[in-house]
PDB file of C-alpha atoms in Angstrom:
ATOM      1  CA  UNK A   1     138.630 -38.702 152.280  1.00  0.00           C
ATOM      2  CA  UNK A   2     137.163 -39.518 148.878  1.00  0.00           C
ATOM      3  CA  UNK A   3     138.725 -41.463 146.085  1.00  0.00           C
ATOM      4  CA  UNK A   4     137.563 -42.965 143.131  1.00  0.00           C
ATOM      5  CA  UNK A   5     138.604 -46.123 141.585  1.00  0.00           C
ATOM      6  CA  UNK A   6     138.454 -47.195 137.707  1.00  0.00           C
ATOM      7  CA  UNK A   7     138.124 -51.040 137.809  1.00  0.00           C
ATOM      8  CA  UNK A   8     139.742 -52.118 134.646  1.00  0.00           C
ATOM      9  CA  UNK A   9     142.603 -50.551 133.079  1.00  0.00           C
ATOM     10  CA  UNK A  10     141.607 -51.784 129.508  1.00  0.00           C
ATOM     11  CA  UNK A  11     138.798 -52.345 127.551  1.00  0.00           C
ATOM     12  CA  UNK A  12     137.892 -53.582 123.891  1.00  0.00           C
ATOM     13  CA  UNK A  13     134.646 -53.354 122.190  1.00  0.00           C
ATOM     14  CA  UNK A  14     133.773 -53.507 118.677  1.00  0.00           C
ATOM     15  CA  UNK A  15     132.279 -50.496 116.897  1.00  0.00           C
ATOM     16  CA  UNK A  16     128.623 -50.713 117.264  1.00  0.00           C
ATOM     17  CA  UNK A  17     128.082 -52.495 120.376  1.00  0.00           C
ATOM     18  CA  UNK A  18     127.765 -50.829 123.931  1.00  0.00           C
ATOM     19  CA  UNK A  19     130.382 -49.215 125.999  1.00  0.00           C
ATOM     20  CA  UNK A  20     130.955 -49.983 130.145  1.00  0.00           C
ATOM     21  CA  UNK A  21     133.279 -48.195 132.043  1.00  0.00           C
ATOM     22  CA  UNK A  22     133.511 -48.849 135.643  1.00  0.00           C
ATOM     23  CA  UNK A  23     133.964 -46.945 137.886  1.00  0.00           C
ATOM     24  CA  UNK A  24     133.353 -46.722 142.135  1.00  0.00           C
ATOM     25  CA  UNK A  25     133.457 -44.147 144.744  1.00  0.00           C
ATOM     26  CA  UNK A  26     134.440 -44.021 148.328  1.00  0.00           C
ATOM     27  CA  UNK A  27     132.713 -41.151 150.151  1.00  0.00           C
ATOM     28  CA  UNK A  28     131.917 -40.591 153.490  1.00  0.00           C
ATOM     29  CA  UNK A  29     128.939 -38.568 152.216  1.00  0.00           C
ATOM     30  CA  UNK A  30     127.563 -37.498 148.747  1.00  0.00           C
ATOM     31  CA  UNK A  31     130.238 -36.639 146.540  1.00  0.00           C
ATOM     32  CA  UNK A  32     130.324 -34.746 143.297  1.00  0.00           C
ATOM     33  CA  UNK A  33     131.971 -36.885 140.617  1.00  0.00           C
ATOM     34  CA  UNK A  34     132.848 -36.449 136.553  1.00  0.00           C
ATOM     35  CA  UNK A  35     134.290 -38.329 133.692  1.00  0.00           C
ATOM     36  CA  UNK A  36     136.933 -36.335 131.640  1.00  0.00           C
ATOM     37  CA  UNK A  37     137.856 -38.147 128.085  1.00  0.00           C
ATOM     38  CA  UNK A  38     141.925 -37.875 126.953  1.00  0.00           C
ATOM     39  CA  UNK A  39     142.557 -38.089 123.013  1.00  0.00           C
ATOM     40  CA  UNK A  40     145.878 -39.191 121.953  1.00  0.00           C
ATOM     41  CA  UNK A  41     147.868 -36.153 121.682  1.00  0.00           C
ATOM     42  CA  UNK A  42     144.815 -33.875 122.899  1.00  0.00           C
ATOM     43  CA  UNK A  43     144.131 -32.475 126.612  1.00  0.00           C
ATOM     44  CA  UNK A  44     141.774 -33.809 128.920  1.00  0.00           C
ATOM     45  CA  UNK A  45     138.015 -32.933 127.809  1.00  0.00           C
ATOM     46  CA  UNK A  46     135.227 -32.654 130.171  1.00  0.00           C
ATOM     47  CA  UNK A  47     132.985 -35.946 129.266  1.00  0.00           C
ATOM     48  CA  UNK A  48     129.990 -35.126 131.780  1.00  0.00           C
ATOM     49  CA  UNK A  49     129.381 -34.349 135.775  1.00  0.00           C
ATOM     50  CA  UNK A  50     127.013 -35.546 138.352  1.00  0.00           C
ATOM     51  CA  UNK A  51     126.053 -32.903 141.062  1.00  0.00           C
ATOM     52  CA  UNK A  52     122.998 -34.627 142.515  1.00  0.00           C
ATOM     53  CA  UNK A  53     120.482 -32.854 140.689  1.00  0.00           C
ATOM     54  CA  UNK A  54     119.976 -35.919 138.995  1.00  0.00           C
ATOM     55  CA  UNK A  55     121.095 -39.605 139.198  1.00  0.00           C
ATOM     56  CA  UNK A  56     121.160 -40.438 134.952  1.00  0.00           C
ATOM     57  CA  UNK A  57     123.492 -37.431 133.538  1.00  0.00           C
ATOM     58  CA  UNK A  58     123.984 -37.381 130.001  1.00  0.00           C
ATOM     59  CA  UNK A  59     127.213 -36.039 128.594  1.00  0.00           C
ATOM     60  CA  UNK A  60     128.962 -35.314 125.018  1.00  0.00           C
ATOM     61  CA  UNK A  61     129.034 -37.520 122.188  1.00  0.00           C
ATOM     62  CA  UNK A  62     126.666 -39.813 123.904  1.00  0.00           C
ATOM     63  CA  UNK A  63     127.532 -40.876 126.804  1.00  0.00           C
ATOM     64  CA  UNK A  64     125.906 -41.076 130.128  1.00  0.00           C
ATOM     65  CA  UNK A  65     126.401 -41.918 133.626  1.00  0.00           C
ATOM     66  CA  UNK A  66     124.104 -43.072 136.268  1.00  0.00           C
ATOM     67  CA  UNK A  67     125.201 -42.560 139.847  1.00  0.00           C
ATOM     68  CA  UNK A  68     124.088 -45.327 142.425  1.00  0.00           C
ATOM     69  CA  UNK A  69     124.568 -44.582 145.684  1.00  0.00           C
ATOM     70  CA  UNK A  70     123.080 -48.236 146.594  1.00  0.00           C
ATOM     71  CA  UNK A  71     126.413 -49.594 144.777  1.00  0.00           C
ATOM     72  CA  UNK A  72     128.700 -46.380 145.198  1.00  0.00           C
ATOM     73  CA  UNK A  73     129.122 -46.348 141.685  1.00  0.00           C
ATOM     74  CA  UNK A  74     129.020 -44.021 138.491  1.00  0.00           C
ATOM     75  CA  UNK A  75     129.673 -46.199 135.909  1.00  0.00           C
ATOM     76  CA  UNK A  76     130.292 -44.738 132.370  1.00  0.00           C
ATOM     77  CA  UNK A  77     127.631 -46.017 129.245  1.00  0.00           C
ATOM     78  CA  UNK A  78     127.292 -45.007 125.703  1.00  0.00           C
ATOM     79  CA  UNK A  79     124.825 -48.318 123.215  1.00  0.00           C
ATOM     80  CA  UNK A  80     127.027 -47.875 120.165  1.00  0.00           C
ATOM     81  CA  UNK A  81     130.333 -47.465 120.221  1.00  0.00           C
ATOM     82  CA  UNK A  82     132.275 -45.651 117.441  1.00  0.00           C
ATOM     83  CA  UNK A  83     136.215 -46.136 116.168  1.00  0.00           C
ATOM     84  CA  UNK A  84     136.528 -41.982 117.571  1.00  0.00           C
ATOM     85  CA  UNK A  85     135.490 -43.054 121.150  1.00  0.00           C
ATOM     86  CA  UNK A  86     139.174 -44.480 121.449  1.00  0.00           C
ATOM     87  CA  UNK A  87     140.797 -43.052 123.925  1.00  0.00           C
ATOM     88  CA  UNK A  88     141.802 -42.670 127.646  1.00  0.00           C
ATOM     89  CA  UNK A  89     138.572 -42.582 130.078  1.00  0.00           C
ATOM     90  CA  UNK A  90     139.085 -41.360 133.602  1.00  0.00           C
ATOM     91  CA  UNK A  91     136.888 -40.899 136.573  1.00  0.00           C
ATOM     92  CA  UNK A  92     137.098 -38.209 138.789  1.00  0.00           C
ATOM     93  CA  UNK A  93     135.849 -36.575 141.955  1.00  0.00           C
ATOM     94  CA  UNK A  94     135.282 -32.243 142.266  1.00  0.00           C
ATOM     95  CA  UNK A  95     136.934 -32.587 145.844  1.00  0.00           C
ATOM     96  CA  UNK A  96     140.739 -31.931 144.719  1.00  0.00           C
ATOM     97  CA  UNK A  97     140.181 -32.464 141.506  1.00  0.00           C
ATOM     98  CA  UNK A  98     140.896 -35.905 142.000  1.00  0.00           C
ATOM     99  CA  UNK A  99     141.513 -38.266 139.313  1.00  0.00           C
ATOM    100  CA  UNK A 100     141.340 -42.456 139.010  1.00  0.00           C
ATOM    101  CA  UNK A 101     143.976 -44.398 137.424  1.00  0.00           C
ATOM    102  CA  UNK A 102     142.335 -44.351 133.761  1.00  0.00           C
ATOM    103  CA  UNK A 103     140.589 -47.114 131.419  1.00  0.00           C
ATOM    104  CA  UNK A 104     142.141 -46.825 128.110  1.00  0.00           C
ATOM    105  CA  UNK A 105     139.032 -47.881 125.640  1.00  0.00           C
ATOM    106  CA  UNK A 106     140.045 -49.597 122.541  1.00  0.00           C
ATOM    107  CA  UNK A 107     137.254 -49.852 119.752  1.00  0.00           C
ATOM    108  CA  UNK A 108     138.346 -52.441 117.039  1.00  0.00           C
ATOM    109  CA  UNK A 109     136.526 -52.160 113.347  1.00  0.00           C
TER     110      UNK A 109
ATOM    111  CA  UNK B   1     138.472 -18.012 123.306  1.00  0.00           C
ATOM    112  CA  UNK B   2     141.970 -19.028 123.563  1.00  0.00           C
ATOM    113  CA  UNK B   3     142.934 -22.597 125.833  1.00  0.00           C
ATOM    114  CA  UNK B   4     145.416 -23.596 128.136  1.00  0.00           C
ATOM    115  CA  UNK B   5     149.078 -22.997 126.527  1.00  0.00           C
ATOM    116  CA  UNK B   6     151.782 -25.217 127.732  1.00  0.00           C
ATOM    117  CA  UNK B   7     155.021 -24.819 126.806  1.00  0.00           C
ATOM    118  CA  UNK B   8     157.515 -26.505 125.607  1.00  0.00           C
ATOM    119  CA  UNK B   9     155.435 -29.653 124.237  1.00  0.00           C
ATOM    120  CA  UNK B  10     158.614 -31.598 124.578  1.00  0.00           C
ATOM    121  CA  UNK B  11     161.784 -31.517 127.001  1.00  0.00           C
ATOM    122  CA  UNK B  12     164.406 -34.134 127.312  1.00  0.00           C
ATOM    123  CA  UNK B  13     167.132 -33.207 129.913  1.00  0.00           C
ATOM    124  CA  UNK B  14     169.440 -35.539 131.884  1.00  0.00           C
ATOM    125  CA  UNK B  15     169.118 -36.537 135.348  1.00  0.00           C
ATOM    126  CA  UNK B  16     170.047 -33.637 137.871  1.00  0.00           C
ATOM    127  CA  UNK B  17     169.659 -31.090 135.686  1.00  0.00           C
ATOM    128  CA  UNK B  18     166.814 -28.874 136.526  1.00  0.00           C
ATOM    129  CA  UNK B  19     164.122 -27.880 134.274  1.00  0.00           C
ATOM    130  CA  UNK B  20     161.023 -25.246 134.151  1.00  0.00           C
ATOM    131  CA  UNK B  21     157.342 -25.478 132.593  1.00  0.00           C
ATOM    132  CA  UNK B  22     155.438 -22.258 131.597  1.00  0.00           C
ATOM    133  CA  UNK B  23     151.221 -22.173 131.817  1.00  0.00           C
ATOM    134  CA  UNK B  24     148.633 -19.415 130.525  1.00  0.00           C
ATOM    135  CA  UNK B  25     145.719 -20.426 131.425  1.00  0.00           C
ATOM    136  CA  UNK B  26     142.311 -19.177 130.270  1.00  0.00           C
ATOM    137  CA  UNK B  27     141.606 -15.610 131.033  1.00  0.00           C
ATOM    138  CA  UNK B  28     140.103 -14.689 133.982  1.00  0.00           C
ATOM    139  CA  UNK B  29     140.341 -18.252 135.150  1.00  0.00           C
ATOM    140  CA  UNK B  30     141.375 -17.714 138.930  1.00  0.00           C
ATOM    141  CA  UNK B  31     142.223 -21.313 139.675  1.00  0.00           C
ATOM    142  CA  UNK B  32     145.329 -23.148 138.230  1.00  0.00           C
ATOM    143  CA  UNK B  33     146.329 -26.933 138.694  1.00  0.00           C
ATOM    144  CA  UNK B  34     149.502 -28.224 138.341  1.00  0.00           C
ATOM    145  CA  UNK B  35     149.479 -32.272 137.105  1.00  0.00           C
ATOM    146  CA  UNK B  36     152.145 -35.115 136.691  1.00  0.00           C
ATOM    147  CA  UNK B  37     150.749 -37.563 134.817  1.00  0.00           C
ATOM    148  CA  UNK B  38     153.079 -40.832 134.444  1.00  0.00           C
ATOM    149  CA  UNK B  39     152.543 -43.317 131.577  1.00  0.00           C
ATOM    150  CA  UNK B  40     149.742 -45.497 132.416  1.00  0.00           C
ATOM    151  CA  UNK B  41     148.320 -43.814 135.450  1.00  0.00           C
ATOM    152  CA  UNK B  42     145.993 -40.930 135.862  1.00  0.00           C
ATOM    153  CA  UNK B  43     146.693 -37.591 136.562  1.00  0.00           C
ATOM    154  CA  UNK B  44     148.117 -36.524 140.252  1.00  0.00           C
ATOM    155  CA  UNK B  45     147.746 -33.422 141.385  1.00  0.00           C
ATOM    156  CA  UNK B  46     151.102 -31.538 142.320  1.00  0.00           C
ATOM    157  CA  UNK B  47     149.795 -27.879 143.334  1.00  0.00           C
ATOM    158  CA  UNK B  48     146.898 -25.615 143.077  1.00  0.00           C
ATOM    159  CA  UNK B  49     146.630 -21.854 143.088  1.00  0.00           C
ATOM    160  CA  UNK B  50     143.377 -19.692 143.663  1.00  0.00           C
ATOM    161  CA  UNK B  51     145.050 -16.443 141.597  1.00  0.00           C
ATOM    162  CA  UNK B  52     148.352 -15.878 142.944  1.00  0.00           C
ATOM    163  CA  UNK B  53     148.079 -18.014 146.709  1.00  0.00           C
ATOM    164  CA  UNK B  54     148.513 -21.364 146.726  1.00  0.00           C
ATOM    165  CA  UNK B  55     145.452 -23.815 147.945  1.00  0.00           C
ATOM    166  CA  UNK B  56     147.238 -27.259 148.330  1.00  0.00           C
ATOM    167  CA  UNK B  57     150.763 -28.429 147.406  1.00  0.00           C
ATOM    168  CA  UNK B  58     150.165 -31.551 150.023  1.00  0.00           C
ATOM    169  CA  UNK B  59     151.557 -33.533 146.971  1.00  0.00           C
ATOM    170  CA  UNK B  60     154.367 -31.530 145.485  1.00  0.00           C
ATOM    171  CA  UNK B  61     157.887 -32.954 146.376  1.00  0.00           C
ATOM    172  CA  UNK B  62     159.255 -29.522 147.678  1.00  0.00           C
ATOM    173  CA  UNK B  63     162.781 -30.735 148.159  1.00  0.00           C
ATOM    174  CA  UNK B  64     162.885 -30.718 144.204  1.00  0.00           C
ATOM    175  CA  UNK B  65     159.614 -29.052 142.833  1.00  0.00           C
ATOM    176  CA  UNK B  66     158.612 -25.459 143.189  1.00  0.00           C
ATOM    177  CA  UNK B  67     155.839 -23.390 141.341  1.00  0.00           C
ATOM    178  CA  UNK B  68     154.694 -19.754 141.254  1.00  0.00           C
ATOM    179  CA  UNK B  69     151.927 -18.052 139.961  1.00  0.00           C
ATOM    180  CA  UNK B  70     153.201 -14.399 140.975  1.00  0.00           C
ATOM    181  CA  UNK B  71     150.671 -12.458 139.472  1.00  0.00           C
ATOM    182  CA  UNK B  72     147.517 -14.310 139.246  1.00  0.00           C
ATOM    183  CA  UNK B  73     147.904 -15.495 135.529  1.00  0.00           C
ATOM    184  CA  UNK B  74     150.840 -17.337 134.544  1.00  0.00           C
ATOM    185  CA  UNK B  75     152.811 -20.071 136.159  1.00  0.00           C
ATOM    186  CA  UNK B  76     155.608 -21.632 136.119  1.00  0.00           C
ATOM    187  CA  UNK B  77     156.601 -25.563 137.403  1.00  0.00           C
ATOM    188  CA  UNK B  78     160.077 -26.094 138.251  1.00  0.00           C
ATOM    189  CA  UNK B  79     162.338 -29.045 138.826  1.00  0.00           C
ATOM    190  CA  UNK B  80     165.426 -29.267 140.491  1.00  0.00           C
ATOM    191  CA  UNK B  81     167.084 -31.538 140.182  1.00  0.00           C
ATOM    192  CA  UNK B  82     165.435 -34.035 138.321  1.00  0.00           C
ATOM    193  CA  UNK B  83     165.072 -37.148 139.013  1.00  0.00           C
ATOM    194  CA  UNK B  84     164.561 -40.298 136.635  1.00  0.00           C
ATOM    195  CA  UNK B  85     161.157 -40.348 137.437  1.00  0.00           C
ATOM    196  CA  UNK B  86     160.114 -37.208 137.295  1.00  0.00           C
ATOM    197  CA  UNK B  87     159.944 -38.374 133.146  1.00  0.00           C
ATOM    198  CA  UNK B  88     156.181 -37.607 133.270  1.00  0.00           C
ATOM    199  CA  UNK B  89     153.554 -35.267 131.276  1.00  0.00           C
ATOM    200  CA  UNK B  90     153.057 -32.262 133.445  1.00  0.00           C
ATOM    201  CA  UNK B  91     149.414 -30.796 132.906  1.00  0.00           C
ATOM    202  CA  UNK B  92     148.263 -27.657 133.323  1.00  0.00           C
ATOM    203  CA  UNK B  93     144.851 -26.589 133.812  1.00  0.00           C
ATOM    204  CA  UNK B  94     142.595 -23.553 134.686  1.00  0.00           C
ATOM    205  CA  UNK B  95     138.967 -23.004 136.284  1.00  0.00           C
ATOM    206  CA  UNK B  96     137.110 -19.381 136.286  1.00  0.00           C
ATOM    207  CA  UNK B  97     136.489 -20.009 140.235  1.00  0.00           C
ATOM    208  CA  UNK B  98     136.814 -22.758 142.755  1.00  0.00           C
ATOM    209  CA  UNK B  99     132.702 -23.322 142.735  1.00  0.00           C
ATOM    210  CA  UNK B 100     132.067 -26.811 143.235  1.00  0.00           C
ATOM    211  CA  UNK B 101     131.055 -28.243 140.227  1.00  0.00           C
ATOM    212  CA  UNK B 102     133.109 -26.061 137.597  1.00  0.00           C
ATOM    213  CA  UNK B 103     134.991 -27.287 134.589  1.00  0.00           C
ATOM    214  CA  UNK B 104     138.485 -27.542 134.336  1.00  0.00           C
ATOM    215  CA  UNK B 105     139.871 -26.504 130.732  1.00  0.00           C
ATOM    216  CA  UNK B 106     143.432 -28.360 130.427  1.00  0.00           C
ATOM    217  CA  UNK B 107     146.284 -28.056 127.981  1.00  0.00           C
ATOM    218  CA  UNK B 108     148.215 -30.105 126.385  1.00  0.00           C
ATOM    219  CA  UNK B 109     150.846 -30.823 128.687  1.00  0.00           C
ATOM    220  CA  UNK B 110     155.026 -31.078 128.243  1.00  0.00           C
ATOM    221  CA  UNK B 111     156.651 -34.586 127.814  1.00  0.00           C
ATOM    222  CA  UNK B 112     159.342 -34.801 130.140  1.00  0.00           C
ATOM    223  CA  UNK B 113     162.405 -37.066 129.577  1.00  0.00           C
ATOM    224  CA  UNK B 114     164.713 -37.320 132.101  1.00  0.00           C
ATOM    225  CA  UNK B 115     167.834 -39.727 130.614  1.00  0.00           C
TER     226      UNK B 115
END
């Protein structure tokens, strides 16, 4: 079976200074993962997907992911963050549409 | 081109009382998911339908939940009875096909309160 898992449930940065989101995969074999963004009051937006055409995948307002299958992870990046990147960050798998438990991402001024 | 619509935003109904949730998902998406989302945790998928059959509904609570998607477009959630809970935001959300790698447009969801 494959699951992902979000390591922390919070995070605070300050505006300006990078973003980390955590995130690992269990997978018997290579799975196909993505990172889907939740606004307060908005629906879950499609951040960006990794289909192993290529390990660094860049998504929307700039973020990126690198998969590493060395350290079954696909951890979420973005070098500056901004006050509109708060929000609810979760990690996902294609198989099932299967979701993580979330990292809410709290960007103070 | 049109989203997912969800409706009602909002429902607050008291416990074993039974309650329904209405999707329209993008058209001519032929995949629909069904979501409970409770406060704090991610998303869990409750049923999914490839046009009118349903895929998976290992994690729908079928002694309480039902959902059909009669014609291939809309669908409805239902809950009865509720259960305390079942207070949760129910997603809905629509693919064009079950490819591997497609995105999955969602809509806003419905608050449920169950009091």
């Amino acid at each position: 079976a494959q699951s992902v898992t979000q390591l922390d449930s919070h995070v605070s940065v300050s505006e300006g200074t990078p973003v980390l989101l955590r995130c690992n995969y269990s997978s018997s074999y290579s799975p196909s993962l993505f990172w889907y963004v939740q606004h307060p009051n908005k629906g879950l937006q499609l951040l960006l997907k990794y289909t192993s055409a290529a390990t660094l995948v860049k998504g929307i307002n700039g973020f990126e992911a690198e998969f590493k299958k060395s350290e079954t992870s696909f951890h979420l990046t973005k070098p500056s963050a901004h006050m509109s990147d708060a929000a609810e960050y979760f990690c996902g798998n294609f198989n099932k549409f299967y979701f993580g438990s979330g990292t809410k991402l709290n960007v103070k001024p | 081109e049109a989203g997912v619509a969800q409706s009602p935003r909002y429902k607050i109904i008291e416990k074993r009382q039974s309650v329904a949730f209405w999707c329209n998902p993008i058209s001519g998406h032929a995949t629909l998911y069904w979501y409970q989302q409770i406060l704090g945790q991610g998303p869990k998928l409750l049923i999914q339908f490839q046009n009118n059959g349903v895929v998976d509904d290992s994690q729908l609570p079928k002694d309480r939940f039902s959902a059909e998607r009669l014609k291939g477009v809309d669908s409805t959630l239902k809950i009865q009875p509720a259960k305390l809970e079942d207070s949760a935001v129910y997603l809905c959300a629509s693919r064009f096909n079950r490819g591997e790698h497609t995105e999955a447009f969602f809509g806003q969801g419905t608050r449920l309160t169950v009091v």
